[in-house]
PDB file of C-alpha atoms in Angstrom:
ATOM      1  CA  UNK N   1     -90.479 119.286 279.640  1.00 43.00           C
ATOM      2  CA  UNK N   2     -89.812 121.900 277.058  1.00 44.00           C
ATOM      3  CA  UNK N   3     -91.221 125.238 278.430  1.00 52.00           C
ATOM      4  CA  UNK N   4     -92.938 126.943 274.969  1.00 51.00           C
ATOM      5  CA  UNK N   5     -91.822 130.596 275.667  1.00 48.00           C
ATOM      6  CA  UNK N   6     -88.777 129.231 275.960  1.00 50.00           C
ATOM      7  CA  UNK N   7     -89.114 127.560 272.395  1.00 52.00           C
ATOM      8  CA  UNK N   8     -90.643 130.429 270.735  1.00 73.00           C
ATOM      9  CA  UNK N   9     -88.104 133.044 271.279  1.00 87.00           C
ATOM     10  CA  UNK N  10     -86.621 135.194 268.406  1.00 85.00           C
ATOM     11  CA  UNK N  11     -83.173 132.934 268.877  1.00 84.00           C
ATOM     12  CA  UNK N  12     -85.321 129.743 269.403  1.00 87.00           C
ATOM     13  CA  UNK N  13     -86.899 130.997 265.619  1.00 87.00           C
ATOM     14  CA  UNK N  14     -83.642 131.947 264.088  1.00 88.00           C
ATOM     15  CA  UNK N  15     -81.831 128.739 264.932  1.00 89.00           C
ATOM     16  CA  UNK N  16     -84.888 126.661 263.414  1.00 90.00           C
ATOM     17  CA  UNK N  17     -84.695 128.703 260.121  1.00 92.00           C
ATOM     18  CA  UNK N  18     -81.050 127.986 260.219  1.00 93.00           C
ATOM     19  CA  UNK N  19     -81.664 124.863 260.575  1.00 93.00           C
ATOM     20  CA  UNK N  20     -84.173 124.574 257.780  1.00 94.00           C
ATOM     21  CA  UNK N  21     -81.690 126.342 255.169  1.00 95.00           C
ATOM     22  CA  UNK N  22     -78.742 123.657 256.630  1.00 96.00           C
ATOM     23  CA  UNK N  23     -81.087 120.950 255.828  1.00 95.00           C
ATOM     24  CA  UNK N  24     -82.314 122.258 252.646  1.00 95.00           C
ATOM     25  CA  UNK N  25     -78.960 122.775 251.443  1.00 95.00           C
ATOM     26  CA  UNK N  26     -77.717 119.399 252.352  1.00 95.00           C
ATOM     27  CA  UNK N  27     -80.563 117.915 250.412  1.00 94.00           C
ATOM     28  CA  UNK N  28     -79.908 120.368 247.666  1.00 94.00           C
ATOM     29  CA  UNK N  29     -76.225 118.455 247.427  1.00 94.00           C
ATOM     30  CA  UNK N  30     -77.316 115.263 247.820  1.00 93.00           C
ATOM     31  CA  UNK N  31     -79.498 115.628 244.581  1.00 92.00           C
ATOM     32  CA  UNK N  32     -76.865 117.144 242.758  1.00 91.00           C
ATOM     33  CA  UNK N  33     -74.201 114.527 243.223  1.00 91.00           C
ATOM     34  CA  UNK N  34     -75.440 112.165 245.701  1.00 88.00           C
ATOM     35  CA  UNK N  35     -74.065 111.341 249.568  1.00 88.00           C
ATOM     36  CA  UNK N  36     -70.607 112.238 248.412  1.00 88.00           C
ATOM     37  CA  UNK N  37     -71.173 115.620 247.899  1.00 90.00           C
ATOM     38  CA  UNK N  38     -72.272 116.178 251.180  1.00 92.00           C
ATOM     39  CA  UNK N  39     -70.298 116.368 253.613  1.00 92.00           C
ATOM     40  CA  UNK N  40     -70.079 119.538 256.686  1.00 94.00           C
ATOM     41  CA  UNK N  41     -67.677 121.684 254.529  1.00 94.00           C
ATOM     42  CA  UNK N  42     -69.469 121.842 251.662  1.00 95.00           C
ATOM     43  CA  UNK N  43     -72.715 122.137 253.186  1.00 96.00           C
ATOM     44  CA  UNK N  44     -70.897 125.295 255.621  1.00 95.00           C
ATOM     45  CA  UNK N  45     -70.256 126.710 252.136  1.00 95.00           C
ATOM     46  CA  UNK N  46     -73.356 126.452 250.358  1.00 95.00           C
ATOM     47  CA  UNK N  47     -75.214 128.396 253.645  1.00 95.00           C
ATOM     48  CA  UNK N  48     -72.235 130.980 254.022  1.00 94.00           C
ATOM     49  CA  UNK N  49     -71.346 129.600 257.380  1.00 94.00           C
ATOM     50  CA  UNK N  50     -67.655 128.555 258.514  1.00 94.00           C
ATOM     51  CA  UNK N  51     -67.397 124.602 259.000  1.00 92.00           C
ATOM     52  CA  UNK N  52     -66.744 125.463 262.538  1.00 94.00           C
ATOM     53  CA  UNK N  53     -70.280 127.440 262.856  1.00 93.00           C
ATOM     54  CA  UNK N  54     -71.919 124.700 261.282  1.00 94.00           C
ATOM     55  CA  UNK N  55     -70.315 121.930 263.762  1.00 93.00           C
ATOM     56  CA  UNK N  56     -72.636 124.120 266.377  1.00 92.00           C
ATOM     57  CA  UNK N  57     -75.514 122.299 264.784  1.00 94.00           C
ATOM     58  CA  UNK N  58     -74.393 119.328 263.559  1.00 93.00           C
ATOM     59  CA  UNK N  59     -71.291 117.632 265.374  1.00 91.00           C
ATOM     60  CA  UNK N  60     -70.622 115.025 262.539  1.00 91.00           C
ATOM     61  CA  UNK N  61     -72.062 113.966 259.007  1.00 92.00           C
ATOM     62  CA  UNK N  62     -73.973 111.474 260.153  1.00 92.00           C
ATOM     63  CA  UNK N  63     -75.598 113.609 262.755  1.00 93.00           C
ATOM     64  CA  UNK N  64     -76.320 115.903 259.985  1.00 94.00           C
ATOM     65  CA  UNK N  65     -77.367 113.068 257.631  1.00 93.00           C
ATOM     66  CA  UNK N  66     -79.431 111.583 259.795  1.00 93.00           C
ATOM     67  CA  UNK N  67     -81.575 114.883 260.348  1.00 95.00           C
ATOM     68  CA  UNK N  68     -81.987 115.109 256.763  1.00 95.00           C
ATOM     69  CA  UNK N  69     -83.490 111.654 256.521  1.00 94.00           C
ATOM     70  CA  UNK N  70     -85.603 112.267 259.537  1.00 94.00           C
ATOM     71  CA  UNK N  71     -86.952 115.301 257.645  1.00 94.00           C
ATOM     72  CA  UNK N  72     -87.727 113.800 254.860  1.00 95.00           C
ATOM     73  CA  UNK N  73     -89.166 111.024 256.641  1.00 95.00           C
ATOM     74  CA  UNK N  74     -91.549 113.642 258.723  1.00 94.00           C
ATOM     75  CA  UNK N  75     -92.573 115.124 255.155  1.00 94.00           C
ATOM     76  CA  UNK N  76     -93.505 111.970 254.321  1.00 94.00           C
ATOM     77  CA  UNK N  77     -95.612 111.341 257.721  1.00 95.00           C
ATOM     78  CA  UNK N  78     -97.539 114.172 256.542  1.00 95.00           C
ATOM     79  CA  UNK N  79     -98.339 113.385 253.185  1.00 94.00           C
ATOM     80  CA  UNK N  80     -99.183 109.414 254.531  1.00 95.00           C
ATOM     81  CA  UNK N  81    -101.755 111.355 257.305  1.00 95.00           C
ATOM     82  CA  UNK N  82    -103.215 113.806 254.673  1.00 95.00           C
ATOM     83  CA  UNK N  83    -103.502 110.858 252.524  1.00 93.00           C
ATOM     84  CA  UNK N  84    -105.663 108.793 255.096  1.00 92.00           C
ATOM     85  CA  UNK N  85    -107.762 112.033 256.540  1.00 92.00           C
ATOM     86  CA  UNK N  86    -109.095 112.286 252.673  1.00 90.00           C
ATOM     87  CA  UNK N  87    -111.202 109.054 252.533  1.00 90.00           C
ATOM     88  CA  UNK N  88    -114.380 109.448 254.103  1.00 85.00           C
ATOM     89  CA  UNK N  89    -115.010 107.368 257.346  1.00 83.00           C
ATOM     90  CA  UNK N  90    -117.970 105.438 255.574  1.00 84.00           C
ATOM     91  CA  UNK N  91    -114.960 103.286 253.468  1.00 86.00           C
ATOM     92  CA  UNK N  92    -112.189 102.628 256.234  1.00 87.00           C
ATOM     93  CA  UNK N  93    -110.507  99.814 253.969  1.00 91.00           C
ATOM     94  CA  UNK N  94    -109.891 102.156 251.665  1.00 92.00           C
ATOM     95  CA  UNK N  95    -108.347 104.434 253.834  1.00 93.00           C
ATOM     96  CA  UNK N  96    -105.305 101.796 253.459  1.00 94.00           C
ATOM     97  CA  UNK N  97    -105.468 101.794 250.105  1.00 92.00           C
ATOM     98  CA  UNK N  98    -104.998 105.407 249.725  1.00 93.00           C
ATOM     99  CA  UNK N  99    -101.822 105.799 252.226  1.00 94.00           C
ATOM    100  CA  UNK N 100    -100.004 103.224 250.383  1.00 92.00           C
ATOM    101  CA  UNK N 101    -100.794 104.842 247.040  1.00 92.00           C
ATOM    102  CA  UNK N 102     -99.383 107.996 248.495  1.00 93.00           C
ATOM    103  CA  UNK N 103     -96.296 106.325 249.532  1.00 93.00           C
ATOM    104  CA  UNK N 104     -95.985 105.227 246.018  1.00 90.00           C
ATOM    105  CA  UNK N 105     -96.632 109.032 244.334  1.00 90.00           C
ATOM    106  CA  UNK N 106     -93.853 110.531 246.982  1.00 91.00           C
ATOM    107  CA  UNK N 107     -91.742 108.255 245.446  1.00 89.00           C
ATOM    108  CA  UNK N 108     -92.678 109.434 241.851  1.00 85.00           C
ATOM    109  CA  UNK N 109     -92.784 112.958 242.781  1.00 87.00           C
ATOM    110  CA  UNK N 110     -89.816 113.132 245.064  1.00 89.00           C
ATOM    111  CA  UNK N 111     -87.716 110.314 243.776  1.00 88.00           C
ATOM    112  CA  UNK N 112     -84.208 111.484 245.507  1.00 90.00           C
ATOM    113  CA  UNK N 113     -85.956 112.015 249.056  1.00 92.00           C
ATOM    114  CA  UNK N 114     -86.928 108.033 247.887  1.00 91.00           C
ATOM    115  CA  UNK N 115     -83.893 107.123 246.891  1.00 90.00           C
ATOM    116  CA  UNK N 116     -82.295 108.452 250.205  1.00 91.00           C
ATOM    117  CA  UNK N 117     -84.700 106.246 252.200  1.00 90.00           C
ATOM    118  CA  UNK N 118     -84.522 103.570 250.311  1.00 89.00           C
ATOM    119  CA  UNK N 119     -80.398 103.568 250.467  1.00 89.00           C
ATOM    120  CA  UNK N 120     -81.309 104.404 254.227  1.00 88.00           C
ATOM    121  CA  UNK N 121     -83.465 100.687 254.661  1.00 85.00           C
ATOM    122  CA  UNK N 122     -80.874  98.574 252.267  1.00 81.00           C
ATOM    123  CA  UNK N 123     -77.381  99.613 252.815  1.00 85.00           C
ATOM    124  CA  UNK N 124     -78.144 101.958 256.099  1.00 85.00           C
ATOM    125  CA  UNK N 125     -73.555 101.819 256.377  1.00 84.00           C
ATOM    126  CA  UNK N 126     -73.709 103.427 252.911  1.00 85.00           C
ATOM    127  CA  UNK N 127     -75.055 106.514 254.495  1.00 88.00           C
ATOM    128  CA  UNK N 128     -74.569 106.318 258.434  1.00 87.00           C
ATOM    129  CA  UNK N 129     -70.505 105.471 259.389  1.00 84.00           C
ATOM    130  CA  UNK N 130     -71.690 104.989 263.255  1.00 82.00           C
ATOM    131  CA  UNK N 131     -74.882 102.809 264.705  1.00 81.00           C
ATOM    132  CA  UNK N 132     -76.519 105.394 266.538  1.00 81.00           C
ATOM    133  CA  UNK N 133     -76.776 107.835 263.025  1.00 79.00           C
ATOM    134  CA  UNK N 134     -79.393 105.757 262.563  1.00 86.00           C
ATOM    135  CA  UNK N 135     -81.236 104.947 265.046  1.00 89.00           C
ATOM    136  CA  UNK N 136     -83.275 108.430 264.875  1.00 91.00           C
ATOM    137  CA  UNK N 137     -84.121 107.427 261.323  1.00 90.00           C
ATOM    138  CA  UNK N 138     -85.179 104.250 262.310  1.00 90.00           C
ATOM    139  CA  UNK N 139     -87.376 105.885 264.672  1.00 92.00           C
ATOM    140  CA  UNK N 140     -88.511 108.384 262.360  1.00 94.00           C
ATOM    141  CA  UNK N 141     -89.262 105.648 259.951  1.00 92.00           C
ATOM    142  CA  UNK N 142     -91.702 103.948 262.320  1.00 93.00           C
ATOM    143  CA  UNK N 143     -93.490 107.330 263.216  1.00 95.00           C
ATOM    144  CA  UNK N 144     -94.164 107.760 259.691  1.00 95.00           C
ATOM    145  CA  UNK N 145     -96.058 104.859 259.689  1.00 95.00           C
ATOM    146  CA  UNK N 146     -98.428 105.453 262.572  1.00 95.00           C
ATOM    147  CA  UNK N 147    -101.597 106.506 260.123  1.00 94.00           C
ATOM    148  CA  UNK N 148    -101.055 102.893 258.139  1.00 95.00           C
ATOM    149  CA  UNK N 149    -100.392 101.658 262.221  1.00 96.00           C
ATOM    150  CA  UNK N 150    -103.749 103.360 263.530  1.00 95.00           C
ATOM    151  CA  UNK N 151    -106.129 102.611 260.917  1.00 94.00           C
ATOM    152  CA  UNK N 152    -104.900  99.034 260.481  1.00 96.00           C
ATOM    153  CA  UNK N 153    -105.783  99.204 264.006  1.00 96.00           C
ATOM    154  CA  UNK N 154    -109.166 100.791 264.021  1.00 94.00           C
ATOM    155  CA  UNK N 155    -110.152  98.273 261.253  1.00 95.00           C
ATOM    156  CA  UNK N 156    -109.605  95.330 263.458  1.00 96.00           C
ATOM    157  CA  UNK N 157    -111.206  96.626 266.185  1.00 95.00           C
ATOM    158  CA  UNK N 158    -114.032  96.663 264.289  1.00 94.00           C
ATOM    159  CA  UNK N 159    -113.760  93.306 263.519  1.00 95.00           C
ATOM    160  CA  UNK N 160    -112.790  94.219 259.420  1.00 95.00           C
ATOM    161  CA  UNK N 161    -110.013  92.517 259.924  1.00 96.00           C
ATOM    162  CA  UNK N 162    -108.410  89.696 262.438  1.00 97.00           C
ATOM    163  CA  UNK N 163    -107.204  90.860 265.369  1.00 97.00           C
ATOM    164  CA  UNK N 164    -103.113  91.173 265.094  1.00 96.00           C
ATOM    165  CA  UNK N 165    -100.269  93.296 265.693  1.00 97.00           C
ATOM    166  CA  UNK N 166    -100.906  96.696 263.687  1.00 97.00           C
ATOM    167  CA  UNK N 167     -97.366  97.965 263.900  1.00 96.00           C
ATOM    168  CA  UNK N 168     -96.011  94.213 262.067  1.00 97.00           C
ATOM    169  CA  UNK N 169     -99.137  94.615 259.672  1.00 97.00           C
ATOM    170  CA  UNK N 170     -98.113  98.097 258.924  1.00 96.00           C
ATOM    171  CA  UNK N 171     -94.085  97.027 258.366  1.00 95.00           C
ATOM    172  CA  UNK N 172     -95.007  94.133 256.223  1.00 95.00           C
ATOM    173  CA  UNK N 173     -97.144  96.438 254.005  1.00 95.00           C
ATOM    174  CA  UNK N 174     -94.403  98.770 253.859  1.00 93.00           C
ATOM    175  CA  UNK N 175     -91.710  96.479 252.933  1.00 92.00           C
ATOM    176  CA  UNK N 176     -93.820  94.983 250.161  1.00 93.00           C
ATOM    177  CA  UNK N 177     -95.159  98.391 249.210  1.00 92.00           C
ATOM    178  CA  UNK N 178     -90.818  99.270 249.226  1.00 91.00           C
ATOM    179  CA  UNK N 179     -90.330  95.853 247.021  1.00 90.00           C
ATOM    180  CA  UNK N 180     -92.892  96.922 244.176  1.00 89.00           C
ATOM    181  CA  UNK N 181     -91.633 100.649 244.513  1.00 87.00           C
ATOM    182  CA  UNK N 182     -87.898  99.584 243.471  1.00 84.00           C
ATOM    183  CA  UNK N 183     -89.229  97.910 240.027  1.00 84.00           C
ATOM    184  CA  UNK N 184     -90.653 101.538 238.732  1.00 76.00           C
ATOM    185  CA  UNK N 185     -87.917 101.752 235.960  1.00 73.00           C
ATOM    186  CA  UNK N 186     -88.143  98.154 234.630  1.00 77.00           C
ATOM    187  CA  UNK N 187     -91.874  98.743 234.403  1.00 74.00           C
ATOM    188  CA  UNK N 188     -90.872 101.109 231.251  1.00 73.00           C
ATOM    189  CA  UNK N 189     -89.527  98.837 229.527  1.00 76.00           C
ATOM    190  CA  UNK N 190     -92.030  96.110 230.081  1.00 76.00           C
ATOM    191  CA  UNK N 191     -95.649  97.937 230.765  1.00 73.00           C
ATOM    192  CA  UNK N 192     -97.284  95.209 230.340  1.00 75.00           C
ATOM    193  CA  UNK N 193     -95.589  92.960 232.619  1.00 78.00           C
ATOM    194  CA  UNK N 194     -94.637  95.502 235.795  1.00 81.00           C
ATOM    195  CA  UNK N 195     -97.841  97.654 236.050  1.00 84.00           C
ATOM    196  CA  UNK N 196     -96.643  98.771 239.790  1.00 84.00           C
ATOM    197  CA  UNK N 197    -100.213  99.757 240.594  1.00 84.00           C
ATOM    198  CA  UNK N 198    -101.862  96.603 239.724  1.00 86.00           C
ATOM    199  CA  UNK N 199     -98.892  95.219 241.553  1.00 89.00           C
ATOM    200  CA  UNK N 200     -99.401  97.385 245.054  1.00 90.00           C
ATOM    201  CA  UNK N 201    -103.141  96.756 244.859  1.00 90.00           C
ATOM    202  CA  UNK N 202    -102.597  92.868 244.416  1.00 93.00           C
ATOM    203  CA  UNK N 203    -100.590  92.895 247.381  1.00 94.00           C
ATOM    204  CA  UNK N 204    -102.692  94.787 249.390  1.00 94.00           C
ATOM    205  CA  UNK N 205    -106.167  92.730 248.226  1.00 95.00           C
ATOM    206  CA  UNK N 206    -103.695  89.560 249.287  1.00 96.00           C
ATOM    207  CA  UNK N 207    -102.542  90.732 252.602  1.00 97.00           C
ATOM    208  CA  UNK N 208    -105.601  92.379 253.808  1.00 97.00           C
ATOM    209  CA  UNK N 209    -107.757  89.368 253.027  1.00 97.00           C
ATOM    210  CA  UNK N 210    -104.911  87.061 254.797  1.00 97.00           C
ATOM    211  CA  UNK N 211    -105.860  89.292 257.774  1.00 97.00           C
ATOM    212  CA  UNK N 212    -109.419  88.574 257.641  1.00 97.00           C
ATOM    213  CA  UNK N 213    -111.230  91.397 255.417  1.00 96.00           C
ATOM    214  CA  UNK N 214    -114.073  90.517 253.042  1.00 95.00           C
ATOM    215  CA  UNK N 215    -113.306  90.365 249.728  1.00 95.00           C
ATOM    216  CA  UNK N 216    -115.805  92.158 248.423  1.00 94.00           C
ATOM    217  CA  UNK N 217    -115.858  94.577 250.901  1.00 92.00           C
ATOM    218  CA  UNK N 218    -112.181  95.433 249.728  1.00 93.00           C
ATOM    219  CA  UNK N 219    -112.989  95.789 245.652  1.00 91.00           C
ATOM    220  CA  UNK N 220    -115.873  97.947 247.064  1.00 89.00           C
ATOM    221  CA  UNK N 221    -113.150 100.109 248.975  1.00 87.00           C
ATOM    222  CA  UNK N 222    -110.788 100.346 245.856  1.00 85.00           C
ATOM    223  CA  UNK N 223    -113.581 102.081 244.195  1.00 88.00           C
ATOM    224  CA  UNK N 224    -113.179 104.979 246.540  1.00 85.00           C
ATOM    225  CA  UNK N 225    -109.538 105.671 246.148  1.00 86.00           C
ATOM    226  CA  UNK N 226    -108.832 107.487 243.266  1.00 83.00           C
ATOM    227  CA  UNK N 227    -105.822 105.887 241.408  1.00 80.00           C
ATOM    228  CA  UNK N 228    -102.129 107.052 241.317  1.00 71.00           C
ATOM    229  CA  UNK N 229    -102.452 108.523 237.607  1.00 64.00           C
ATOM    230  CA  UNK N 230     -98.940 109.327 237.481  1.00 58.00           C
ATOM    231  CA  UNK N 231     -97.185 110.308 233.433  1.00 53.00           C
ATOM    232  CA  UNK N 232     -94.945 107.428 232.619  1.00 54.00           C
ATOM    233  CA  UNK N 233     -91.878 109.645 232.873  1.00 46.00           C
ATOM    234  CA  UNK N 234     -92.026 110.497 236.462  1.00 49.00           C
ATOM    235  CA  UNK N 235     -91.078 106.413 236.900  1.00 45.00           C
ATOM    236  CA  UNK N 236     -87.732 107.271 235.342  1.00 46.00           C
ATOM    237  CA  UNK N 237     -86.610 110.205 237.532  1.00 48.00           C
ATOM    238  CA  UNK N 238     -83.062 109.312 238.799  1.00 46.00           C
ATOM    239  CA  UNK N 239     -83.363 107.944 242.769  1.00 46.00           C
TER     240      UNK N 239
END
């Protein structure tokens, strides 16, 4: 067990800030000119540290890719939570409704912390060279989804839904939710065809009544989520 004075020392406080500017820098890159440009030595460089000082945080790219991705993916744990504490307790269903909408606007508003996680799920060797680089993604990923996990939870306990494995509810939702997500630049050219909100809120009304909920009880929750609202040219930010 981590003792806290022990984690709250000026050096404890100065290596997390230097690990905040390390990470911030190697996102920085990654925007710039994608994976390639990232690498220890350029990252060492764009913090003023020698490669060798920065190998005393990070002992390889992938290490220090896969904290990068884990960051982002804790960013995004907060925005999903913040997401699901903003819908009052009297509409649960729609407490769904409005994490997966939020998962959808971080990947309008952030679309290169997107892109990375979405290279991360696809083509995980394009950005990890070893196995265990991403294994604290994957783990990351999962955490991320524990207010999807919990309320999917909490619904069938209350007998909204069927009883069933949350965490598999919560993946398939995700996954679908990931699908829909990766369509957002066709959907300018055909509006009218690939409206990616009517698309995520079809899938949810489908899934969520394949799991038992009323029907009406879920175009009642809709209401109370406001929708995603987003200007058409956030969908063609580069990811």
């Amino acid at each position: 067990m981590v003792n806290k004075t022990q984690v709250e020392t000026p050096r404890a406080r100065r290596r997390a800030a230097n690990l905040e500017r390390i990470l911030e820098a190697a996102m920085k890159l990654i925007i710039e000119g994608g994976l390639d440009a990232c690498s220890i030595h350029k990252v060492a460089a764009e913090v003023d540290y020698s490669p060798a000082a920065l190998y005393r945080y990070f002992d390889s790219k992938d290490a220090l890719l896969s904290a990068v991705v884990v960051r982002v993916l804790r960013e995004l744990e907060t925005d999903l939570r913040n997401a699901a504490e903003s819908v009052s307790a009297d509409h649960p269903l729609a407490t769904i409704r409005a994490v997966c909408l939020a998962y959808a606007r971080f990947a309008s508003l952030a679309p290169h912390r997107f892109g990375l996680l979405s290279l991360m799920m696809v083509h995980p060797g394009q950005v990890f060279h070893e196995e265990d680089g991403a294994r604290p993604a994957i783990r990351a990923m999962l955490s991320a989804l524990t207010p999807l996990t919990e309320n999917l939870e909490r619904n069938a306990q209350a007998q909204r839904l069927h009883s069933g494995d949350a965490s598999k509810r919560a993946l398939i939702l995700f996954a679908g939710i990931q699908g829909i997500l990766q369509l957002r630049k066709q959907s300018l050219l055909a509006p009218e065809v690939i409206d990616l909100e009517s698309l995520l809120n079809s899938q949810l009304r489908t899934l969520l009544i394949g799991w038992g909920a009323d029907p009406t009880s879920i175009d009642d929750s809709f209401e109370h989520v406001s929708p995603l609202q987003l200007p058409p040219s956030t969908w063609n930010s580069t990811s």
